[in-house]
Amino acid sequence: MTGKKLGAQSAALAHPPSLAGWGNVAGKKEGEGPLAAAFDYIDADDTFGEVTWEKSESTMQKQALALALNRAGQSAAGLDWLFAGDLLNQCIGSSYAARGQQVPFFGLYGACSTMGEGLALAAMLLDGNFGERAGVVVSSHFCTAERQYRTPLEYGAQRAPTTQWTVTAAGAAILAREGPGPYLTHVTAGKVTDLGVTDTNNMGAAMAPAAHDTLMAHFRDTGRSPGDYDQIFIGDLGTLGSELLLELLRRDGVELTNHTDCGAIIFDLNKQDVHCGGSGCGCCAAVLTGHILEGLRAGRWRNILFCPTGALHSPVSAFQGESVPGICHAVAIAAER
Amino acid sequence: MTGKKLGAQSAALAHPPSLAGWGNVAGKKEGEGPLAAAFDYIDADDTFGEVTWEKSESTMQKQALALALNRAGQSAAGLDWLFAGDLLNQCIGSSYAARGQQVPFFGLYGACSTMGEGLALAAMLLDGNFGERAGVVVSSHFCTAERQYRTPLEYGAQRAPTTQWTVTAAGAAILAREGPGPYLTHVTAGKVTDLGVTDTNNMGAAMAPAAHDTLMAHFRDTGRSPGDYDQIFIGDLGTLGSELLLELLRRDGVELTNHTDCGAIIFDLNKQDVHCGGSGCGCCAAVLTGHILEGLRAGRWRNILFCPTGALHSPVSAFQGESVPGICHAVAIAAER
């Protein structure tokens, strides 16, 4: 018995895989925020002991994966597949982290949606009887992202009020065909959606239409409604993008009252000077692999929907006058099968 | 009945999906080479009607996918999933090609191995009963790759004798659960392999260890040997990398006499001034979606192994003194189930 495609974009897992282990590491600023207690390791100076920020990011992925494997009682060689991604050109954060690890590797590029993309693919492979265990690991680092997407840190460029702050964090999760849960029950894969936003300092606005599109597809494909979830976690539209998402849903007659934006809870928005909130692959991944999964295991929620969003542009596409396409992948996670 | 994991890195598909359609587009230089007749469309000036090379590459993906869909008798909305990737920073060739298309989208980063990665994932999803049809599309463009990885074309930089020439091409394939074949029967996913090559002008040498590792894993996991295949297509080590691969295999007691490098056949190495041959995601993808699949359908071969290789580095990793990790994904394709 295996899963099946539901509607245009979703799938139901016949034998939902268990989240068997998870782990994360975070930077100094994240460690000063409200979710500090949910991080497994907080680095004192964001270097993670390395001499370049890119090497730091790779080390973060290695550490997060090792923590998740340890909690699952596995080694990397015990994984059938590893999915990984990050925001760096050619995804070097992931490739160098996986180098030499004895595990079949699938590199992903889904920008900040990558944790959702990886969980969706890993769950479908296991449910299709292709292996017993699969891992997903993603990362972002404030310093690698700033110099790649914007300006070198040393310039001290001023930030627009609509910007989000790229989170320094890596998160990893191990899925297993059998285990005590929580369980990944449904996936909805996103379409590349673009309503024409060209302001690269306003990623929340650019990604909100993708979140709207995927949420509507999820409800249509599965026959579920927002009320079927204790909480719907979006990652990461920030405060402005979240308002736009709620407005887009309202136009379709959907009121979202149980919604949390991962980017809005990882920092203290009043005190930490991050403008619209956190962003980056590592933001929602770190929130998932601490706050959310621990909450599910502790009985705080019984059913949640995790919906990471990504902006699929680059500095080159922006220079060429292009608007910013977005994508959002959703996975439903339940405490019980 | 669904597939199963075989050994550490492979899977056998219980009901091998059919390659239901394929298509490709190529640039001027590729159209002057020995495989010209196997390309569906050859552009006269490599612009594909666009004003920037990056937009050209995106258009190439759209065209290749449309050709493959047309041959499969489908529209994009008839696909359950689309996998896509390219070499550009943040994979903008793929994201902008998929923008607005009504299809759930999984972005991949596997460098030049992406066609193999996409085919492996698409085949496992369909075999796991997740949908009826999935597409894979990848691209590379000489002009986008040169300015991103090396120097702007206008510099006229001299090329080292060990270099390969990034192919301007896009290739797309549609997999379907049912159809007349050829059929994708086995996949072997690669590990990130690095023997310490630091010369970014010698990608063949950097990727040969990954090809060696994946081929040995494939033979070990499946119980097959090179003689079980009419032809083993590697993509793309070029002439120098191919020699190194054969030497590495020989040390393990494996003689590969039925081996073709996609990068060595897409150009006339004596006349087209490409040094060690072609490379880029589009090289082996264009060879697969013309020369190889047409040959299988015409009865020229009955069983082939397609093994795209990728170098998972970036200019930043090279500047930071890193060596070049490689990866190789293999898929077995047979004329009959």
XYZ file of C-alpha atoms in Angstrom:
674
model
C 0.000 0.000 0.000
C 1.471 3.316 -1.020
C 0.430 6.928 -1.083
C -1.426 8.683 -3.797
C -1.579 11.987 -5.592
C -4.417 14.183 -4.364
C -5.714 16.793 -6.770
C -3.290 18.894 -8.787
C -0.498 19.545 -6.291
C -0.816 17.305 -3.248
C -0.184 13.783 -2.059
C -1.403 11.756 0.899
C 1.043 9.341 2.449
C -0.470 5.900 2.950
C 1.880 5.074 5.800
C 3.014 8.498 7.050
C 6.708 8.495 7.929
C 7.801 9.404 11.440
C 10.003 12.371 12.229
C 12.588 10.261 13.980
C 15.091 12.934 14.903
C 15.800 16.619 14.506
C 18.469 19.107 15.386
C 19.522 22.671 14.817
C 22.267 25.198 15.424
C 21.865 28.969 15.521
C 23.868 32.172 15.618
C 24.401 34.701 18.390
C 21.537 37.045 17.518
C 19.102 34.126 17.170
C 20.337 32.871 20.528
C 19.338 36.217 22.064
C 15.790 35.883 20.709
C 12.620 34.392 22.149
C 13.248 30.862 20.788
C 16.734 30.471 22.282
C 15.676 27.520 24.420
C 14.627 25.600 21.285
C 18.098 25.646 19.704
C 20.472 22.753 20.330
C 23.597 24.874 19.968
C 24.168 28.638 19.834
C 27.485 29.886 18.496
C 29.134 32.755 20.328
C 30.357 34.672 17.264
C 28.652 33.072 14.224
C 31.955 31.678 12.895
C 31.300 28.135 14.096
C 35.067 27.902 14.328
C 35.732 28.511 10.640
C 37.767 31.163 8.809
C 35.181 32.139 6.175
C 31.428 32.596 6.496
C 30.786 30.053 3.737
C 32.806 27.420 5.598
C 30.860 28.381 8.735
C 27.607 27.667 6.946
C 28.832 24.273 5.778
C 29.901 23.413 9.309
C 26.472 24.449 10.583
C 24.822 21.922 8.249
C 27.190 19.193 9.403
C 26.448 19.973 13.044
C 22.670 20.130 12.597
C 22.664 16.852 10.679
C 24.842 15.160 13.302
C 22.479 16.326 16.068
C 19.426 15.045 14.208
C 21.100 11.723 13.398
C 22.138 11.329 17.008
C 18.589 11.889 18.241
C 17.373 9.325 15.679
C 20.019 6.863 16.847
C 21.576 6.729 13.385
C 24.775 7.506 11.535
C 24.879 9.176 8.120
C 25.495 5.734 6.605
C 22.156 4.662 8.058
C 20.345 7.102 5.765
C 19.003 5.926 2.441
C 18.944 9.448 1.022
C 19.976 12.932 2.088
C 18.305 16.067 0.702
C 20.055 19.383 1.276
C 20.006 22.972 0.152
C 20.929 26.533 0.995
C 20.938 30.011 -0.554
C 24.546 30.187 -1.697
C 25.601 30.283 -5.325
C 25.892 26.645 -6.457
C 24.612 25.588 -3.001
C 28.120 25.144 -1.623
C 26.862 25.191 1.968
C 25.218 21.834 1.308
C 27.725 20.188 -1.043
C 30.717 20.790 1.206
C 28.730 19.645 4.251
C 27.867 16.361 2.526
C 31.360 15.812 1.132
C 32.762 12.527 2.296
C 29.569 11.527 4.101
C 28.525 8.026 3.136
C 25.059 8.890 1.945
C 23.340 9.230 -1.448
C 22.824 12.957 -1.941
C 20.145 14.986 -3.700
C 20.918 18.713 -3.881
C 17.906 21.023 -3.883
C 17.371 24.650 -4.723
C 14.117 26.016 -3.344
C 15.501 29.167 -1.700
C 13.887 29.568 1.744
C 11.269 26.899 0.909
C 13.905 24.152 0.812
C 13.018 22.504 4.133
C 9.481 21.942 2.844
C 10.716 20.703 -0.534
C 13.121 18.242 1.089
C 10.561 16.910 3.570
C 8.016 16.421 0.766
C 10.433 14.467 -1.436
C 11.902 12.436 1.431
C 8.437 11.458 2.668
C 7.237 10.370 -0.770
C 10.367 8.254 -1.397
C 9.991 6.429 1.925
C 6.255 5.952 1.442
C 6.987 4.547 -2.028
C 9.057 1.835 -0.344
C 12.383 3.323 -1.356
C 14.343 2.909 1.838
C 13.816 3.162 5.588
C 15.271 6.554 6.493
C 15.924 9.880 4.775
C 17.431 13.132 6.012
C 16.861 16.759 5.141
C 19.234 19.573 6.093
C 19.195 23.256 5.133
C 20.957 26.411 6.258
C 21.331 30.146 5.916
C 23.861 32.564 7.366
C 23.371 36.316 7.690
C 26.924 37.104 6.578
C 27.024 34.853 3.494
C 23.603 36.080 2.387
C 24.370 39.777 2.858
C 27.524 39.747 0.800
C 26.023 37.559 -1.894
C 22.612 39.174 -2.310
C 23.237 42.720 -1.099
C 26.488 44.421 -0.098
C 29.541 43.415 1.907
C 28.872 43.848 5.615
C 31.730 46.332 5.875
C 29.782 48.880 3.798
C 27.297 49.257 6.647
C 24.477 49.819 4.146
C 21.206 51.036 5.588
C 18.324 48.580 5.441
C 14.838 49.393 4.147
C 11.973 49.112 6.642
C 10.407 46.321 4.539
C 13.478 44.063 4.716
C 13.810 40.869 6.698
C 16.921 39.683 8.497
C 18.546 36.496 7.155
C 18.682 34.052 10.027
C 21.980 32.338 10.879
C 20.820 28.797 11.512
C 20.762 25.269 10.147
C 18.044 22.711 10.770
C 17.948 18.990 10.034
C 15.249 16.348 10.274
C 15.374 12.573 9.874
C 12.321 10.768 8.510
C 11.818 7.047 9.146
C 9.169 4.654 7.847
C 8.468 3.522 11.412
C 8.624 5.401 14.693
C 6.700 7.140 17.457
C 5.920 10.270 15.435
C 5.130 13.030 14.853
C 4.102 11.887 11.373
C 4.252 13.630 8.011
C 0.817 12.922 6.522
C 0.353 15.183 3.464
C 2.436 17.243 1.085
C 1.455 20.049 -1.271
C 4.113 21.117 -3.759
C 4.089 24.722 -4.883
C 4.016 26.330 -8.298
C 6.352 29.167 -9.290
C 4.151 32.215 -8.667
C 4.929 35.810 -9.586
C 2.580 38.765 -9.197
C 5.184 41.220 -10.444
C 6.856 42.510 -7.267
C 10.258 43.954 -8.251
C 11.378 45.347 -4.873
C 14.105 42.978 -3.663
C 13.927 44.695 -0.275
C 10.392 43.395 0.129
C 10.609 39.617 -0.099
C 7.514 39.157 2.047
C 5.360 40.853 -0.563
C 7.003 38.848 -3.351
C 6.424 35.501 -1.620
C 2.924 36.092 -0.193
C 1.192 35.159 -3.488
C 3.017 31.806 -3.530
C 1.927 31.063 0.048
C -1.629 32.002 -0.877
C -1.550 29.772 -3.960
C -0.178 26.749 -2.085
C -2.544 27.118 0.879
C -5.561 27.314 -1.447
C -4.259 24.269 -3.381
C -3.747 22.366 -0.127
C -7.294 23.032 1.097
C -8.762 22.219 -2.360
C -6.705 19.026 -2.883
C -7.120 17.562 0.596
C -10.645 18.779 1.392
C -9.260 20.272 4.587
C -9.805 23.761 5.934
C -7.684 26.005 8.188
C -9.662 24.806 11.205
C -8.337 21.274 10.710
C -4.971 22.521 11.960
C -4.105 23.693 15.450
C -1.558 26.010 13.906
C -0.406 26.933 10.394
C 3.262 27.934 10.309
C 4.393 30.016 7.351
C 8.090 30.513 6.782
C 8.947 33.379 6.341
C 6.868 36.250 5.050
C 7.627 38.534 7.981
C 5.067 40.967 9.313
C 4.327 42.827 6.066
C 4.150 39.701 3.884
C 1.929 38.026 6.460
C -0.576 40.873 6.264
C -0.629 40.517 2.476
C -1.155 36.745 2.733
C -4.113 37.195 5.087
C -5.590 39.783 2.713
C -5.194 37.493 -0.334
C -6.832 34.611 1.532
C -9.649 36.874 2.749
C -10.482 37.750 -0.858
C -11.041 34.018 -1.405
C -13.246 33.805 1.653
C -10.640 32.167 3.881
C -9.999 33.677 7.316
C -6.739 32.469 8.827
C -6.896 32.921 12.596
C -4.414 30.178 13.567
C -1.432 31.469 11.651
C 2.148 31.990 12.825
C 4.994 33.344 10.731
C 8.304 31.689 11.624
C 10.131 34.900 10.748
C 7.995 36.873 13.197
C 8.646 34.605 16.194
C 12.351 33.813 15.852
C 13.298 37.387 16.831
C 11.835 39.911 19.240
C 10.604 42.375 16.635
C 10.428 45.217 19.144
C 13.944 44.874 20.450
C 16.161 43.111 17.899
C 16.092 45.650 15.017
C 15.213 43.133 12.323
C 12.467 45.228 10.711
C 9.903 42.774 9.233
C 11.379 39.660 10.893
C 13.611 36.721 10.043
C 14.115 34.947 6.717
C 16.447 32.431 5.068
C 16.288 28.632 4.687
C 17.539 28.302 8.247
C 14.763 30.403 9.804
C 11.732 28.151 9.408
C 13.981 25.065 9.510
C 15.275 26.040 12.959
C 11.754 26.867 14.131
C 10.513 23.473 12.852
C 13.323 21.444 14.378
C 12.856 22.926 17.829
C 9.742 24.901 18.634
C 7.297 23.059 16.322
C 8.368 19.410 16.543
C 8.978 19.633 20.307
C 5.538 21.194 20.659
C 3.947 18.356 18.725
C 5.728 15.752 20.795
C 4.775 17.539 24.014
C 1.095 17.635 23.031
C 0.955 21.417 22.592
C -0.485 20.875 19.108
C -1.892 17.750 17.461
C -1.954 18.861 13.812
C 0.089 21.540 12.144
C 0.739 22.706 8.583
C 4.301 23.816 7.833
C 4.579 26.064 4.754
C 8.060 27.401 3.933
C 8.181 30.072 1.239
C 11.080 30.928 -1.066
C 11.968 33.783 -3.426
C 13.479 32.301 -6.594
C 15.309 35.370 -7.862
C 19.000 36.293 -7.916
C 20.962 39.551 -7.980
C 21.432 39.004 -11.731
C 17.702 38.642 -12.392
C 17.080 41.814 -10.362
C 19.730 43.745 -12.319
C 18.013 42.605 -15.508
C 14.732 44.156 -14.351
C 12.948 40.930 -13.541
C 10.288 40.608 -10.865
C 10.662 38.111 -8.015
C 8.974 34.708 -8.422
C 8.046 32.866 -5.246
C 7.282 29.309 -4.253
C 5.783 27.663 -1.178
C 5.745 23.967 -0.278
C 3.428 22.722 2.479
C 3.679 19.586 4.625
C 1.092 18.486 7.185
C 2.457 16.978 10.402
C 0.336 15.198 13.002
C 1.165 13.903 16.467
C -0.575 10.616 15.675
C -1.052 8.523 12.527
C 3.522 -3.247 -5.853
C 6.227 -0.628 -5.645
C 9.942 -0.417 -6.084
C 12.579 -1.081 -3.520
C 15.901 0.179 -2.324
C 18.803 -1.949 -3.559
C 21.987 -1.859 -1.520
C 23.334 1.417 -0.223
C 22.653 3.786 -3.119
C 20.298 2.209 -5.650
C 16.655 1.426 -6.265
C 14.831 -0.894 -8.631
C 11.536 0.325 -10.028
C 8.822 -2.315 -9.698
C 6.880 -0.914 -12.636
C 9.489 1.044 -14.606
C 8.080 4.316 -15.924
C 8.106 4.987 -19.646
C 9.985 7.859 -21.223
C 6.890 9.251 -22.893
C 8.382 12.279 -24.581
C 11.595 14.207 -24.930
C 12.862 17.339 -26.573
C 15.882 19.602 -26.785
C 17.191 22.861 -28.175
C 20.814 23.710 -28.901
C 23.074 26.581 -29.821
C 24.885 27.405 -33.057
C 28.177 25.664 -32.253
C 26.358 22.531 -31.077
C 24.349 22.656 -34.307
C 27.600 22.552 -36.270
C 28.707 19.396 -34.448
C 28.251 15.708 -35.180
C 24.931 15.375 -33.292
C 23.144 18.218 -35.129
C 20.509 15.875 -36.540
C 19.502 14.838 -33.014
C 18.540 18.367 -31.906
C 14.934 19.517 -32.299
C 15.846 23.175 -32.711
C 19.151 24.955 -33.335
C 19.332 28.679 -32.651
C 21.181 30.826 -35.174
C 22.915 33.130 -32.672
C 22.397 31.567 -29.207
C 20.122 34.414 -28.078
C 16.922 32.429 -28.528
C 15.325 35.817 -29.189
C 16.150 37.285 -25.780
C 18.120 40.359 -24.725
C 20.267 38.760 -22.001
C 21.964 35.359 -21.943
C 20.176 34.450 -18.699
C 16.802 35.107 -20.290
C 17.977 33.067 -23.295
C 18.677 30.132 -21.013
C 15.246 30.367 -19.417
C 13.621 30.448 -22.846
C 15.630 27.375 -23.850
C 14.154 25.445 -20.910
C 10.646 26.548 -21.830
C 11.190 25.455 -25.447
C 12.700 22.084 -24.567
C 9.902 21.338 -22.100
C 7.244 22.349 -24.630
C 8.804 20.046 -27.252
C 8.925 17.123 -24.811
C 5.346 17.734 -23.642
C 4.172 17.924 -27.220
C 5.780 14.588 -28.067
C 4.154 13.083 -24.977
C 0.786 14.511 -26.006
C 0.551 16.536 -22.805
C 0.386 20.087 -21.547
C 2.320 21.348 -18.516
C -0.895 21.073 -16.502
C -0.906 17.352 -17.317
C 2.277 16.886 -15.277
C 2.063 15.857 -11.648
C 5.533 17.205 -10.893
C 8.275 19.111 -12.671
C 11.942 18.838 -11.680
C 14.340 21.441 -13.058
C 17.837 22.757 -12.596
C 20.712 24.635 -14.171
C 24.126 26.057 -13.292
C 23.168 29.669 -12.650
C 23.340 31.329 -9.249
C 20.005 30.596 -7.534
C 19.037 28.450 -10.561
C 17.224 31.323 -12.262
C 17.249 29.534 -15.631
C 14.792 27.025 -14.175
C 12.695 29.226 -11.900
C 11.921 31.799 -14.577
C 11.162 29.046 -17.110
C 8.641 27.475 -14.718
C 7.083 30.790 -13.690
C 3.391 30.822 -14.428
C 3.363 27.205 -15.603
C 0.600 25.265 -13.904
C 2.766 22.539 -12.457
C 4.114 21.654 -8.993
C 7.802 22.499 -9.121
C 10.857 20.980 -7.431
C 14.059 22.951 -8.019
C 17.270 20.907 -8.049
C 20.925 21.742 -7.813
C 23.161 18.925 -9.012
C 25.406 20.940 -11.344
C 25.903 18.950 -14.562
C 24.440 15.804 -12.941
C 20.981 17.379 -12.678
C 19.345 15.413 -15.516
C 20.224 12.179 -13.719
C 19.072 13.526 -10.353
C 15.746 14.666 -11.801
C 15.093 11.408 -13.658
C 15.883 9.390 -10.515
C 13.496 11.390 -8.321
C 10.731 11.574 -10.939
C 10.883 7.816 -11.540
C 10.729 6.970 -7.831
C 7.757 9.304 -7.231
C 5.765 7.760 -10.101
C 6.691 4.220 -9.075
C 5.559 5.055 -5.540
C 2.124 5.804 -6.956
C 2.462 9.563 -6.645
C 0.970 10.661 -9.950
C 0.931 9.583 -13.580
C 3.457 11.881 -15.250
C 6.532 13.872 -14.255
C 8.862 16.112 -16.230
C 12.550 16.922 -15.955
C 14.214 19.869 -17.686
C 17.759 21.216 -17.402
C 19.933 23.685 -19.290
C 23.301 25.304 -19.673
C 24.491 28.193 -21.822
C 28.107 28.906 -22.738
C 27.727 32.652 -22.266
C 25.978 32.549 -18.861
C 28.454 29.980 -17.562
C 31.562 31.799 -18.776
C 30.693 35.086 -17.155
C 29.516 33.466 -13.953
C 32.275 30.893 -13.415
C 35.199 32.408 -15.308
C 35.523 35.794 -16.976
C 33.248 37.971 -19.119
C 33.415 36.823 -22.730
C 34.684 40.253 -23.778
C 37.993 39.632 -21.970
C 38.846 36.960 -24.520
C 40.679 34.967 -21.841
C 42.767 32.070 -23.060
C 41.505 28.630 -22.115
C 43.657 25.897 -20.576
C 44.085 22.693 -22.608
C 42.313 20.714 -19.860
C 39.119 22.780 -20.011
C 35.800 21.698 -21.407
C 33.369 23.886 -23.351
C 30.017 24.575 -21.663
C 27.348 23.389 -24.045
C 24.496 25.735 -25.000
C 21.527 23.395 -24.832
C 18.451 22.421 -22.863
C 16.938 18.960 -22.675
C 13.614 17.785 -21.267
C 12.081 14.377 -20.688
C 8.586 13.327 -19.637
C 8.145 10.145 -17.602
C 4.799 8.361 -17.495
C 3.652 5.355 -15.481
C 2.404 3.688 -18.663
C 3.692 3.856 -22.222
C 5.656 2.149 -24.981
C 9.083 2.826 -23.487
C 11.976 3.096 -23.292
C 11.713 2.386 -19.567
C 13.689 3.687 -16.620
C 14.439 0.536 -14.613
C 17.074 1.404 -11.975
C 18.557 4.428 -10.275
C 21.801 4.856 -8.357
C 22.158 8.118 -6.451
C 25.652 9.485 -6.014
C 27.611 10.549 -2.959
C 29.547 13.818 -2.788
C 33.066 12.664 -3.663
C 36.248 14.711 -3.497
C 39.774 13.427 -4.127
C 41.284 16.874 -3.679
C 41.512 18.283 -7.218
C 41.789 22.087 -6.933
C 42.258 22.970 -10.613
C 38.943 24.506 -11.707
C 40.170 24.297 -15.298
C 40.158 20.514 -15.025
C 36.603 19.531 -14.160
C 36.988 16.123 -15.780
C 39.651 15.152 -13.265
C 37.563 16.515 -10.394
C 34.445 14.569 -11.412
C 36.036 11.259 -12.468
C 36.194 9.936 -8.863
C 32.446 10.542 -8.460
C 31.687 8.658 -11.675
C 33.922 5.818 -10.499
C 32.213 5.721 -7.108
C 28.693 5.680 -8.557
C 29.487 3.065 -11.215
C 31.017 0.746 -8.603
C 27.982 1.308 -6.338
C 25.632 0.582 -9.236
C 27.338 -2.705 -10.099
C 27.527 -3.705 -6.413
C 23.919 -2.753 -5.568
C 22.274 -4.246 -8.661
C 24.526 -7.251 -9.220
C 25.031 -6.058 -12.767
C 28.287 -5.665 -14.645
C 29.335 -3.372 -17.507
C 28.536 -6.124 -20.006
C 24.849 -5.953 -19.046
C 24.691 -2.657 -20.906
C 25.038 -2.097 -24.632
C 26.473 1.298 -23.844
C 27.375 3.287 -20.740
C 27.025 7.024 -21.288
C 28.935 9.288 -18.918
C 28.178 12.992 -18.936
C 30.592 14.784 -19.093
C 34.143 14.029 -18.102
C 35.635 14.968 -21.468
C 38.624 13.146 -22.885
C 41.003 13.647 -19.956
C 38.432 12.851 -17.258
C 37.343 9.772 -19.183
C 40.886 8.423 -19.181
C 41.051 8.941 -15.425
C 37.707 7.171 -14.923
C 38.851 4.152 -16.933
C 42.068 4.044 -14.901
C 40.196 4.221 -11.567
C 37.861 1.419 -12.676
C 40.788 -0.661 -13.912
C 42.347 -0.505 -10.441
C 39.143 -2.145 -9.172
C 39.336 -4.819 -11.840
C 36.630 -3.326 -14.051
C 37.363 -2.845 -17.767
C 34.926 -0.481 -19.426
C 34.919 -1.148 -23.160
C 31.386 0.064 -23.920
C 31.783 3.591 -22.652
C 30.858 6.871 -24.347
C 31.390 10.331 -22.895
C 28.578 12.694 -23.889
C 31.029 15.601 -23.843
C 33.294 13.825 -26.311
C 30.588 13.152 -28.918
C 28.601 16.395 -28.906
C 31.456 18.275 -30.608
C 34.016 17.302 -33.229
C 37.065 17.434 -30.975
C 39.439 17.750 -33.912
C 37.734 20.672 -35.571
C 35.647 22.607 -33.039
C 38.372 23.896 -30.675
C 36.706 22.729 -27.471
C 39.820 21.154 -25.930
C 38.606 18.240 -23.736
C 34.985 18.290 -24.983
C 31.590 19.559 -23.906
C 30.193 20.036 -20.422
C 27.241 21.669 -18.652
C 23.825 20.356 -17.574
C 22.632 20.762 -21.149
C 25.360 18.598 -22.685
C 24.380 15.117 -21.511
C 20.723 16.182 -21.349
C 20.739 17.083 -25.040
C 22.588 13.864 -25.896
C 20.046 11.838 -23.883
C 16.977 13.525 -25.360
C 18.077 12.954 -28.935
C 20.902 10.551 -29.686
C 20.339 8.105 -26.797
C 16.554 7.865 -26.490
C 16.061 7.840 -30.265
C 18.681 5.091 -30.478
C 16.838 3.032 -27.871
C 13.548 3.465 -29.650
C 15.124 2.585 -32.997
C 16.626 -0.613 -31.600
C 20.240 0.562 -31.822
C 20.677 -0.307 -28.141
C 18.475 -2.342 -25.805
C 19.997 -1.394 -22.432
C 21.983 1.680 -21.532
C 23.278 3.286 -18.347
C 23.156 7.094 -18.263
C 25.524 8.637 -15.704
C 25.657 12.441 -15.577
C 28.434 13.924 -13.454
C 28.502 17.306 -11.725
C 31.137 19.483 -10.035
C 29.639 20.976 -6.875
C 31.990 23.907 -6.402
C 31.571 27.642 -6.985
C 33.923 30.531 -7.749
C 33.709 31.467 -4.052
C 34.765 28.001 -2.879
C 37.664 28.082 -5.334
C 38.791 31.526 -4.111
C 38.723 30.138 -0.576
C 41.155 27.409 -1.557
C 38.689 24.545 -1.576
C 38.989 21.490 -3.787
C 36.183 20.507 -6.171
C 33.660 17.909 -4.950
C 31.884 15.874 -7.604
C 28.724 13.820 -7.837
C 27.332 11.342 -10.354
C 23.809 9.943 -10.565
C 23.117 6.883 -12.746
C 19.856 5.715 -14.305
C 19.413 2.494 -16.288
C 17.137 2.698 -19.315
C 15.901 -0.314 -21.275
C 13.971 -0.582 -24.531
C 11.625 -3.120 -22.954
C 10.249 -3.693 -19.456
